[in-house]
PDB file of C-alpha atoms in Angstrom:
ATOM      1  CA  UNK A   1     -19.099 -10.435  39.509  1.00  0.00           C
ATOM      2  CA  UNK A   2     -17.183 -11.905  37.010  1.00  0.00           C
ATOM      3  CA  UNK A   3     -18.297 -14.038  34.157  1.00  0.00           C
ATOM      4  CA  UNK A   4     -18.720 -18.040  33.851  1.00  0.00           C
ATOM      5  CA  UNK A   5     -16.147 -17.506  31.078  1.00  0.00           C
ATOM      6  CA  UNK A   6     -13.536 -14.833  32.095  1.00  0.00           C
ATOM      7  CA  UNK A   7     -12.153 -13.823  28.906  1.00  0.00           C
ATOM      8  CA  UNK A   8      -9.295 -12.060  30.668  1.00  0.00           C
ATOM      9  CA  UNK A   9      -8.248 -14.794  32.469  1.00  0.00           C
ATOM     10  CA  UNK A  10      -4.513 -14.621  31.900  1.00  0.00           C
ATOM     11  CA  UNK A  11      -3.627 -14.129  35.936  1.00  0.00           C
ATOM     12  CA  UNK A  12      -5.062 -17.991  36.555  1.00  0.00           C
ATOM     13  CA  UNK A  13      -4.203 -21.244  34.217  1.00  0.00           C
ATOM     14  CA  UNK A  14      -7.004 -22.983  34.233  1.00  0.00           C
ATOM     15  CA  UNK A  15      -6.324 -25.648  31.005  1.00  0.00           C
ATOM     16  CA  UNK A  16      -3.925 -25.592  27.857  1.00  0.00           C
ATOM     17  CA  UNK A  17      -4.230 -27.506  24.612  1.00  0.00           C
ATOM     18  CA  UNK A  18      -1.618 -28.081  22.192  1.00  0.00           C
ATOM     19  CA  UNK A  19      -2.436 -29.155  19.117  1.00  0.00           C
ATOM     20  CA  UNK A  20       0.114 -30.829  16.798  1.00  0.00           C
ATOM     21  CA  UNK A  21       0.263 -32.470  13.531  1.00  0.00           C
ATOM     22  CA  UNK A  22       1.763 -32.265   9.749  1.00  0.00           C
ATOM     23  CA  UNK A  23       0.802 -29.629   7.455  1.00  0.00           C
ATOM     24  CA  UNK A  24       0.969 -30.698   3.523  1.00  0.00           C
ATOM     25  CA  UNK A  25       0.980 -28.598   0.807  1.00  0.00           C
ATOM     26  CA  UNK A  26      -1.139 -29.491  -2.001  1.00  0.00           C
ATOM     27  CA  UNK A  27      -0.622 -26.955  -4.525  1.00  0.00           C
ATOM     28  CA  UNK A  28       2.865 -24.881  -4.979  1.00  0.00           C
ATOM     29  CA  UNK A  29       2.887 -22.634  -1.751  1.00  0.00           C
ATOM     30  CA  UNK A  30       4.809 -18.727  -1.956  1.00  0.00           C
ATOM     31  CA  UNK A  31       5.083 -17.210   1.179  1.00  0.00           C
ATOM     32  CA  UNK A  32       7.298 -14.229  -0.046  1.00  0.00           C
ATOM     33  CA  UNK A  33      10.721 -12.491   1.280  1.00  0.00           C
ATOM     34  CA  UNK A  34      10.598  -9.406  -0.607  1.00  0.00           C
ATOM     35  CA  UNK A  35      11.884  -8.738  -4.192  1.00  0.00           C
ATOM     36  CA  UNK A  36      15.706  -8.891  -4.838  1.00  0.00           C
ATOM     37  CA  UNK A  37      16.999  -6.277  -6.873  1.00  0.00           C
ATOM     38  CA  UNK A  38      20.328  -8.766  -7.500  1.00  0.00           C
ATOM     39  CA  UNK A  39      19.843 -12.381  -7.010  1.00  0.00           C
ATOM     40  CA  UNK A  40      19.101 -15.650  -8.601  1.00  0.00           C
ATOM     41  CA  UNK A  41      15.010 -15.320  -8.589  1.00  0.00           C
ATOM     42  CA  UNK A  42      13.413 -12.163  -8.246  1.00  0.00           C
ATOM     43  CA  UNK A  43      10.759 -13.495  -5.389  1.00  0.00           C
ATOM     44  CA  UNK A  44      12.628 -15.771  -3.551  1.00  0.00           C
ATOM     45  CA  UNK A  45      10.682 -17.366  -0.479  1.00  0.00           C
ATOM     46  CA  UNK A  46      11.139 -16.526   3.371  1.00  0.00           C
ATOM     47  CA  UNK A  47      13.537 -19.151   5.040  1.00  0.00           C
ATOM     48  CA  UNK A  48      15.048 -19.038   8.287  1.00  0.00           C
ATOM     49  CA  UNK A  49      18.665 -18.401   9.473  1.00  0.00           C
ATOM     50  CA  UNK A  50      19.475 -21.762   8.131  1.00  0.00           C
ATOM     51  CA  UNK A  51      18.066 -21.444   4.856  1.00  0.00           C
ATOM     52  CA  UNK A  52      15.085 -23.611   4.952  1.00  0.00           C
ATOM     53  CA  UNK A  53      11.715 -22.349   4.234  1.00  0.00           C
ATOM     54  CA  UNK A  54       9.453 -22.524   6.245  1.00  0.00           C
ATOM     55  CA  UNK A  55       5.566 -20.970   6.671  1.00  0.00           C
ATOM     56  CA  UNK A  56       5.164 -18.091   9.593  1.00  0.00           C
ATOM     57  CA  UNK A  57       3.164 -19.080  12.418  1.00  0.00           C
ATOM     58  CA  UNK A  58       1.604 -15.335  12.124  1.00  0.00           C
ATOM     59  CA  UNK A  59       0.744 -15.990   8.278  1.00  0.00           C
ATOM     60  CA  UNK A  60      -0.717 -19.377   9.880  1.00  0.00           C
ATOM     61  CA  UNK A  61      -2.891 -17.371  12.323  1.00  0.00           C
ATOM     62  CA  UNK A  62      -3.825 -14.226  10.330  1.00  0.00           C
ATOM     63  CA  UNK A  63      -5.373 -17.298   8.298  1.00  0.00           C
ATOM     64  CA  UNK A  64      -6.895 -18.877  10.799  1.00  0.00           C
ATOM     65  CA  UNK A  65      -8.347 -15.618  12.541  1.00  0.00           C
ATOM     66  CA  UNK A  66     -10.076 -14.830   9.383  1.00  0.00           C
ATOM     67  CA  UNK A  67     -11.936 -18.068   8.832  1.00  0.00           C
ATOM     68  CA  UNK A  68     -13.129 -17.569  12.603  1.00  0.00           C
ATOM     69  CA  UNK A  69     -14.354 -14.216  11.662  1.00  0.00           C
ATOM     70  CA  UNK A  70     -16.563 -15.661   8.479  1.00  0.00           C
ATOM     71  CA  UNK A  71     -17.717 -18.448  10.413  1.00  0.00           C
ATOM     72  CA  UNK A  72     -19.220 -16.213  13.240  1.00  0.00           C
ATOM     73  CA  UNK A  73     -20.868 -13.314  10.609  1.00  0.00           C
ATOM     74  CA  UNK A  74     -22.342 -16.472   8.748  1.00  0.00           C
ATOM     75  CA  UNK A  75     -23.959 -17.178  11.940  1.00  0.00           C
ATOM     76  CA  UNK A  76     -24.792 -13.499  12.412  1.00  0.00           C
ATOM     77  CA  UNK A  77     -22.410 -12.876  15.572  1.00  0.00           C
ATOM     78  CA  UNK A  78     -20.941  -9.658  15.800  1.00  0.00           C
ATOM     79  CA  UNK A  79     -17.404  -9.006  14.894  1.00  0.00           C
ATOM     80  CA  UNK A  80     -15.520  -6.107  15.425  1.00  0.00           C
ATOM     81  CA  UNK A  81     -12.934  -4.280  13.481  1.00  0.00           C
ATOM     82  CA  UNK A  82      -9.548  -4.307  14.964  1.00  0.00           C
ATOM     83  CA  UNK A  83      -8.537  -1.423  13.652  1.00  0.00           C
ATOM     84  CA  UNK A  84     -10.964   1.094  15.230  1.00  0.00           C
ATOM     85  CA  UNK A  85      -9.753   3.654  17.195  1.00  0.00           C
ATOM     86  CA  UNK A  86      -9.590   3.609  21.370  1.00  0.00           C
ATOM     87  CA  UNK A  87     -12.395   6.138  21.671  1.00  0.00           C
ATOM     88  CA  UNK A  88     -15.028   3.578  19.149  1.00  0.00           C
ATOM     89  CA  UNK A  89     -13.352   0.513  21.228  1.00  0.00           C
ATOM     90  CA  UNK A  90     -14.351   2.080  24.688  1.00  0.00           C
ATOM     91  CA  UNK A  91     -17.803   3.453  23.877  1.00  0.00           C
ATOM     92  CA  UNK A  92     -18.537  -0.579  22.240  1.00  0.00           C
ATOM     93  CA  UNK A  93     -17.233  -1.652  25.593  1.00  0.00           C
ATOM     94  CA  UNK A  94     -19.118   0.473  27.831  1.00  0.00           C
ATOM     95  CA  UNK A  95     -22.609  -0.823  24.510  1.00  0.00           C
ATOM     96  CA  UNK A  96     -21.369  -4.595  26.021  1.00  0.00           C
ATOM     97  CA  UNK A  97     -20.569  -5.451  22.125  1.00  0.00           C
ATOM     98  CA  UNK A  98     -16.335  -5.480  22.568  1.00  0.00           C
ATOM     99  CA  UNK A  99     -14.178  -7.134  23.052  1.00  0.00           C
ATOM    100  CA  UNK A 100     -16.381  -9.446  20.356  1.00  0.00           C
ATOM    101  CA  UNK A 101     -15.469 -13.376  20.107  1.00  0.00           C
ATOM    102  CA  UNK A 102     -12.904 -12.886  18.253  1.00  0.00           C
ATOM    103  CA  UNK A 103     -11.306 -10.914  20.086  1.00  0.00           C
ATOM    104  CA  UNK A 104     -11.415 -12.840  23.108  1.00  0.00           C
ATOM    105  CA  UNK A 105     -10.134 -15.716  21.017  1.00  0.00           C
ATOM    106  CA  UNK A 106      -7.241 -13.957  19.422  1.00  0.00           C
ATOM    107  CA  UNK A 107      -6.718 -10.450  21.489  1.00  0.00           C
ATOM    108  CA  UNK A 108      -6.492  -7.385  19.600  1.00  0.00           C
ATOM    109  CA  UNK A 109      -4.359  -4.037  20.198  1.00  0.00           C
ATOM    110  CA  UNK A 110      -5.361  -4.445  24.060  1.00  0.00           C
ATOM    111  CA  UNK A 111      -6.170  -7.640  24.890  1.00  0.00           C
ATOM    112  CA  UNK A 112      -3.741 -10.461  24.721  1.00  0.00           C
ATOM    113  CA  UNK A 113      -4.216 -13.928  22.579  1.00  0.00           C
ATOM    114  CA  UNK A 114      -5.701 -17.414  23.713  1.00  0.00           C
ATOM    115  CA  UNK A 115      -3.941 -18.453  20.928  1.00  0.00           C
ATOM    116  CA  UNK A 116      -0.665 -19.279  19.942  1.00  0.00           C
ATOM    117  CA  UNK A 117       0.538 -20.548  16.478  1.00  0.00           C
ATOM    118  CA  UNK A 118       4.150 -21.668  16.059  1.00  0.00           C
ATOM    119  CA  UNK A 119       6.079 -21.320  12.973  1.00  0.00           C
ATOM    120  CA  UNK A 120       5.589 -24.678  10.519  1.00  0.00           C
ATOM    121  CA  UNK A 121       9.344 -25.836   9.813  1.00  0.00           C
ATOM    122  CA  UNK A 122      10.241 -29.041   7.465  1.00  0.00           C
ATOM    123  CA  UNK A 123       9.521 -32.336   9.120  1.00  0.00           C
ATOM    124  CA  UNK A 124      12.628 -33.625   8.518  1.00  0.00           C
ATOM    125  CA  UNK A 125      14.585 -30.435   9.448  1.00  0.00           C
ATOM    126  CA  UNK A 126      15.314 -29.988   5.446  1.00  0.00           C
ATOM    127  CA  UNK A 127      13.151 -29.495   2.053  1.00  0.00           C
ATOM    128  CA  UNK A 128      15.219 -29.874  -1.448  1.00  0.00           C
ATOM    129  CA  UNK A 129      12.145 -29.535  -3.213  1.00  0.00           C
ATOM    130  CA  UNK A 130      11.992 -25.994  -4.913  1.00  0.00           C
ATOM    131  CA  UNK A 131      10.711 -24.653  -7.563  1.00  0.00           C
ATOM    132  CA  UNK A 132      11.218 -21.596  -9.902  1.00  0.00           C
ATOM    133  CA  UNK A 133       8.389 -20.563 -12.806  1.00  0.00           C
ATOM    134  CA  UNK A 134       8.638 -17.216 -14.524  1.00  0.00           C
ATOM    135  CA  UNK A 135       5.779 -14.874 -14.880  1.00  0.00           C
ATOM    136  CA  UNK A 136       4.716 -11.788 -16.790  1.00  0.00           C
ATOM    137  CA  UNK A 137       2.460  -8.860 -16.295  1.00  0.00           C
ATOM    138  CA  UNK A 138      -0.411  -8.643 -18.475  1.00  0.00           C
ATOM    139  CA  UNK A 139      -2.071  -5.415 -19.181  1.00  0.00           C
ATOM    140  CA  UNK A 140      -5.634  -5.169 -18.036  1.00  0.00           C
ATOM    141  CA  UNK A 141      -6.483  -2.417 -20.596  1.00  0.00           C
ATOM    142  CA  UNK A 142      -5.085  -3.844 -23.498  1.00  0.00           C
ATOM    143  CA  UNK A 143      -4.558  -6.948 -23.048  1.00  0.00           C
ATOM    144  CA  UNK A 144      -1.168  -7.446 -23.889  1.00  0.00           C
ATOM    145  CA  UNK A 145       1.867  -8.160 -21.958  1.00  0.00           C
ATOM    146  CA  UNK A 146       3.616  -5.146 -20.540  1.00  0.00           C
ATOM    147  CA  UNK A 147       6.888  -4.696 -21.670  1.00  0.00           C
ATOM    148  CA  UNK A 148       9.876  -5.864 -19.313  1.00  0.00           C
ATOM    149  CA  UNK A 149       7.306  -7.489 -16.723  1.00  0.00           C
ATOM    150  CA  UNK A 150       8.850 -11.185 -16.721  1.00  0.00           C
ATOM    151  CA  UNK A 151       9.927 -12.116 -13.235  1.00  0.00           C
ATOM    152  CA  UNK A 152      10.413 -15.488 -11.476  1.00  0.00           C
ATOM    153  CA  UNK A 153       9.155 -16.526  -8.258  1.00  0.00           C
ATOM    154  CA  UNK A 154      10.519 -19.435  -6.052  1.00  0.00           C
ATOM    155  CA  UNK A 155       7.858 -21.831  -4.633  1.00  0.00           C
ATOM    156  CA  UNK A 156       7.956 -25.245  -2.116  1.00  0.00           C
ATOM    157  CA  UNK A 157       6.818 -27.730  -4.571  1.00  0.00           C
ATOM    158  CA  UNK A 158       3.636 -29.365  -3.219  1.00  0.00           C
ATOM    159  CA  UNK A 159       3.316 -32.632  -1.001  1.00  0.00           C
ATOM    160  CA  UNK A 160       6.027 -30.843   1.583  1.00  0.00           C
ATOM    161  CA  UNK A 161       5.259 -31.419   4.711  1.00  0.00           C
ATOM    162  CA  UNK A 162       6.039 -28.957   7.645  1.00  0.00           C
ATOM    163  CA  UNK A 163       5.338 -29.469  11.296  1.00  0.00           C
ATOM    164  CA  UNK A 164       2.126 -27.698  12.484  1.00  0.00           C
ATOM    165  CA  UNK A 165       1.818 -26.711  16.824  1.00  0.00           C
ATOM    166  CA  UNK A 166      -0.752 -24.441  18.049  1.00  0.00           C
ATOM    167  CA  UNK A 167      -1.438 -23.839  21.699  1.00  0.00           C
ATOM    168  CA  UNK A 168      -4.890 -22.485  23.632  1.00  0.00           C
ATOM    169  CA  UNK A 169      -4.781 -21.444  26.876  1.00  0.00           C
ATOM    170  CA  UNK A 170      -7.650 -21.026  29.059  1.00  0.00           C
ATOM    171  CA  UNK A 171     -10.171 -22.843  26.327  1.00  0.00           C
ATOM    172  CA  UNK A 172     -11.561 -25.565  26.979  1.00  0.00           C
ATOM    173  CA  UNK A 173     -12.308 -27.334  23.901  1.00  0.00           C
ATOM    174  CA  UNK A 174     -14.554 -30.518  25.509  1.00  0.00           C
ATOM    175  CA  UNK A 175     -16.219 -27.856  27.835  1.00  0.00           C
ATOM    176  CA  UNK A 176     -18.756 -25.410  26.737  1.00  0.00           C
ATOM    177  CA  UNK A 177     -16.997 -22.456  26.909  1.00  0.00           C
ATOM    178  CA  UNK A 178     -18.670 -20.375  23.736  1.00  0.00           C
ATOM    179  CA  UNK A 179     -14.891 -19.841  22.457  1.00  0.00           C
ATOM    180  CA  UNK A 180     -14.465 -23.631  21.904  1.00  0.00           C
ATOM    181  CA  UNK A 181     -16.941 -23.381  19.116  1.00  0.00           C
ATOM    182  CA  UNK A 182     -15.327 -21.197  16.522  1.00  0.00           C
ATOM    183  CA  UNK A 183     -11.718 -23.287  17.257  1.00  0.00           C
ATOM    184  CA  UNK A 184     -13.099 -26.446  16.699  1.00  0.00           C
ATOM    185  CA  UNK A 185     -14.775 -25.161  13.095  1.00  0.00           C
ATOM    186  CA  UNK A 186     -11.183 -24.383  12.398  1.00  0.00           C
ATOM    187  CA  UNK A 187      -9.981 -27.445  13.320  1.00  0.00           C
ATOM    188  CA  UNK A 188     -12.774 -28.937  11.096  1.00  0.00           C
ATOM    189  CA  UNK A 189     -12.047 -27.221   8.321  1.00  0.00           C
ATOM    190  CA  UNK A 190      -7.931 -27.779   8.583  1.00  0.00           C
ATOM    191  CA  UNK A 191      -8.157 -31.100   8.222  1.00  0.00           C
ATOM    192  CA  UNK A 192     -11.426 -31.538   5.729  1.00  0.00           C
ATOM    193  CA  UNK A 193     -11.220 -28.847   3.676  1.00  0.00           C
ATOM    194  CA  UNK A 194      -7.875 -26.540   4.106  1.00  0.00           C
ATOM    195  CA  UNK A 195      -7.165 -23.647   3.058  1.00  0.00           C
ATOM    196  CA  UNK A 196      -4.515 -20.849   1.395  1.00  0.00           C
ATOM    197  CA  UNK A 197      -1.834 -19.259   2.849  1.00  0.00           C
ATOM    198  CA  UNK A 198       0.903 -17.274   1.224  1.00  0.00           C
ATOM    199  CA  UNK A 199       0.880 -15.422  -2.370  1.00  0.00           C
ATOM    200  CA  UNK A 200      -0.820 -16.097  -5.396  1.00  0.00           C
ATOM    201  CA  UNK A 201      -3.499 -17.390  -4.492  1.00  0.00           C
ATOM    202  CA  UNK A 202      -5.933 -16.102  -7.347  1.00  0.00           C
ATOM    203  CA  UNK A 203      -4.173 -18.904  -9.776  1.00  0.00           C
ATOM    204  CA  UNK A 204      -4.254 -21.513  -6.555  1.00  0.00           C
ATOM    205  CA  UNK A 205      -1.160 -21.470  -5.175  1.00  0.00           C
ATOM    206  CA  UNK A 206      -0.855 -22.208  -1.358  1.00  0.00           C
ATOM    207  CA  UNK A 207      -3.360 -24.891  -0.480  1.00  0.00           C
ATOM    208  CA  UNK A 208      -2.580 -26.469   2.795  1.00  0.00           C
ATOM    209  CA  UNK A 209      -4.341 -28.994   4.848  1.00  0.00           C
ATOM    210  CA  UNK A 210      -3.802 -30.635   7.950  1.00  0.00           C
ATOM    211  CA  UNK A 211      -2.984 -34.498   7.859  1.00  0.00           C
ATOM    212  CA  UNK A 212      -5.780 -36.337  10.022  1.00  0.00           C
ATOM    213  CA  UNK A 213      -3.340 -39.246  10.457  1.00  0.00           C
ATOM    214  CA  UNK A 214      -0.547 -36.578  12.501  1.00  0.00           C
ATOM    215  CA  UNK A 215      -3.336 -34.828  14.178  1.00  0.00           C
ATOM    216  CA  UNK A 216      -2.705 -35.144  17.940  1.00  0.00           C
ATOM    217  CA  UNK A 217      -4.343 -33.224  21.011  1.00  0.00           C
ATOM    218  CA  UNK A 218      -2.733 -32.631  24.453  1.00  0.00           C
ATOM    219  CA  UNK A 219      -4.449 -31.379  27.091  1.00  0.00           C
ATOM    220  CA  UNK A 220      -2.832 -29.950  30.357  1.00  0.00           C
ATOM    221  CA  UNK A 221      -4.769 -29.013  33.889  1.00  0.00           C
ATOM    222  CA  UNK A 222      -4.028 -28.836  37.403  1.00  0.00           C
ATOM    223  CA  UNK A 223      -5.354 -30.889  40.150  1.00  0.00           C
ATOM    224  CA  UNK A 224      -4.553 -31.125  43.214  1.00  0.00           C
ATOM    225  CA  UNK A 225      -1.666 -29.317  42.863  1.00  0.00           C
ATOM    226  CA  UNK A 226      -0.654 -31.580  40.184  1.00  0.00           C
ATOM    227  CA  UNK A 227      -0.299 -31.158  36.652  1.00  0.00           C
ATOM    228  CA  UNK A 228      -2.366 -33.599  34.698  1.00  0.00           C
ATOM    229  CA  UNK A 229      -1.799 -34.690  30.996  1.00  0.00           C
ATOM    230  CA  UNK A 230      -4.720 -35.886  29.250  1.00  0.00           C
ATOM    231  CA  UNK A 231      -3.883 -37.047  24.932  1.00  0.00           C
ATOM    232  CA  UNK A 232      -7.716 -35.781  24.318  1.00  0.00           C
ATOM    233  CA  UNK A 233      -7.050 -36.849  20.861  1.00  0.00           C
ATOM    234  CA  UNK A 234      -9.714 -39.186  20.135  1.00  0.00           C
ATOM    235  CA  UNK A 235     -12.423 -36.632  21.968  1.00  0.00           C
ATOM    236  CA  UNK A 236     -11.121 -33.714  19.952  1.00  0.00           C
ATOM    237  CA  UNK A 237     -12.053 -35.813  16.510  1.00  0.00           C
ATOM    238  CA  UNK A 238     -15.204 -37.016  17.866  1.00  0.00           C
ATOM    239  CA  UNK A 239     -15.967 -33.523  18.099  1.00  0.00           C
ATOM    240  CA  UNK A 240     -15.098 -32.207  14.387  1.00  0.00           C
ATOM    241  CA  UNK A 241     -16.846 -35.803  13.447  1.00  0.00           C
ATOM    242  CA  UNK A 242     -20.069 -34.702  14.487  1.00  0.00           C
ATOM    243  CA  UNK A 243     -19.607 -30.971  12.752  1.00  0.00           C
ATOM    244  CA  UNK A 244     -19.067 -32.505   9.390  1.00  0.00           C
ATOM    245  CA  UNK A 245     -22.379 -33.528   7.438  1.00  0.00           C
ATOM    246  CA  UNK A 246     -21.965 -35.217   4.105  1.00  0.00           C
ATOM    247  CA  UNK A 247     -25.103 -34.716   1.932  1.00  0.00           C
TER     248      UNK A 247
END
């Protein structure tokens, strides 16, 4: 018999949500290409084929899988590590403990992902707005800086805005499907609080949030052999509204 929520439900479609919106920087944001041994900046940032930078949907979703994973141990909800061998996997399985939330969320190394997150390119299809600052090394043991250290790194300047899409399948975010929870905490948190993506991060560099005012919600199901579009927007909100308390 299966369960009221089939977390390997991939052979059925049952609903999809796509969730769309602007993401702003509000701090200088590095998401790295690799050091240049000959080149104008030493740690120049990723762009695409075109040359624009933009921010990896998988650095969007490593991000976002993590702040699931602290929001379920702060609620004291098991969480698994997805790094543990076949043989530990299978005897958790056969304990009833894996695949944990997460997992059934975001998949792991045999289970597929609910969720996809898209790369964030430039609203406007181009960003002029880079920035180069020079650092040095400092030595932890003496204090000092280390000789021949200096290096610059490239940065998007903040208050760039890139286009954010993420889609759920199979998660119903008005139901009461268990996975809806830890999504809509996300969600939450996107838009009130944000959070940091990329490198250098220690001295506050990539701080994005999620612009309420762009924040839009889709939802598609089937009915009657019809597909149905709902804009669940306004729900959605409602929702993170009544997550958020202000003391």
């Amino acid at each position: 018999m299966k369960e009221k929520f089939d977390w390997a439900d991939f052979e059925i479609f049952n609903c999809r949500y796509v969730v769309e919106g602007v993401i702003i920087n509000e701090t200088p944001l590095h998401i790295g290409a690799g050091r240049e041994e000959f080149g104008a900046t030493d740690n120049p940032i990723i762009r695409d084929i075109s040359g624009m930078p933009y921010i990896p949907g998988s650095s969007l979703k490593g991000v976002i899988r993590n702040i699931v994973e602290q929001y379920l141990r702060s609620k004291g909800e098991y969480v698994c590590d997805v790094f543990i061998s076949d043989e530990e996997r299978e005897k958790l399985e056969s304990e009833g403990k894996e695949p944990c939330l997460v997992c059934r969320i975001f998949g792991n190394t045999r289970l597929a992902s609910h969720v996809r997150v898209f790369d964030a390119r430039p609203l406007n299809g181009k960003m002029d707005n880079i920035g180069s600052r020079t650092f040095t090394a400092i030595n932890r043991i003496l204090g000092v800086v280390n000789s021949g250290s200096l290096f610059d790194m490239e940065y998007v300047e903040p208050g760039s805005k890139f286009r954010f899409k993420m889609i759920i399948d199979n998660i119903d975010l008005l139901g009461d499907d268990p996975r809806a929870d830890p999504l809509l905490y996300v969600l939450c948190i996107m838009i009130n609080v944000g959070f940091q993506v990329g490198g250098r991060k220690s001295i506050g560099f990539g701080h994005i949030k999620l612009e309420k005012g762009s924040f839009s919600v889709k939802k598609f199901s089937v009915k009657d052999g019809k597909l149905v579009l709902e804009d669940v927007t306004a729900d959605v909100l409602k929702r993170l509204e009544e997550r958020m308390i202000v003391a």
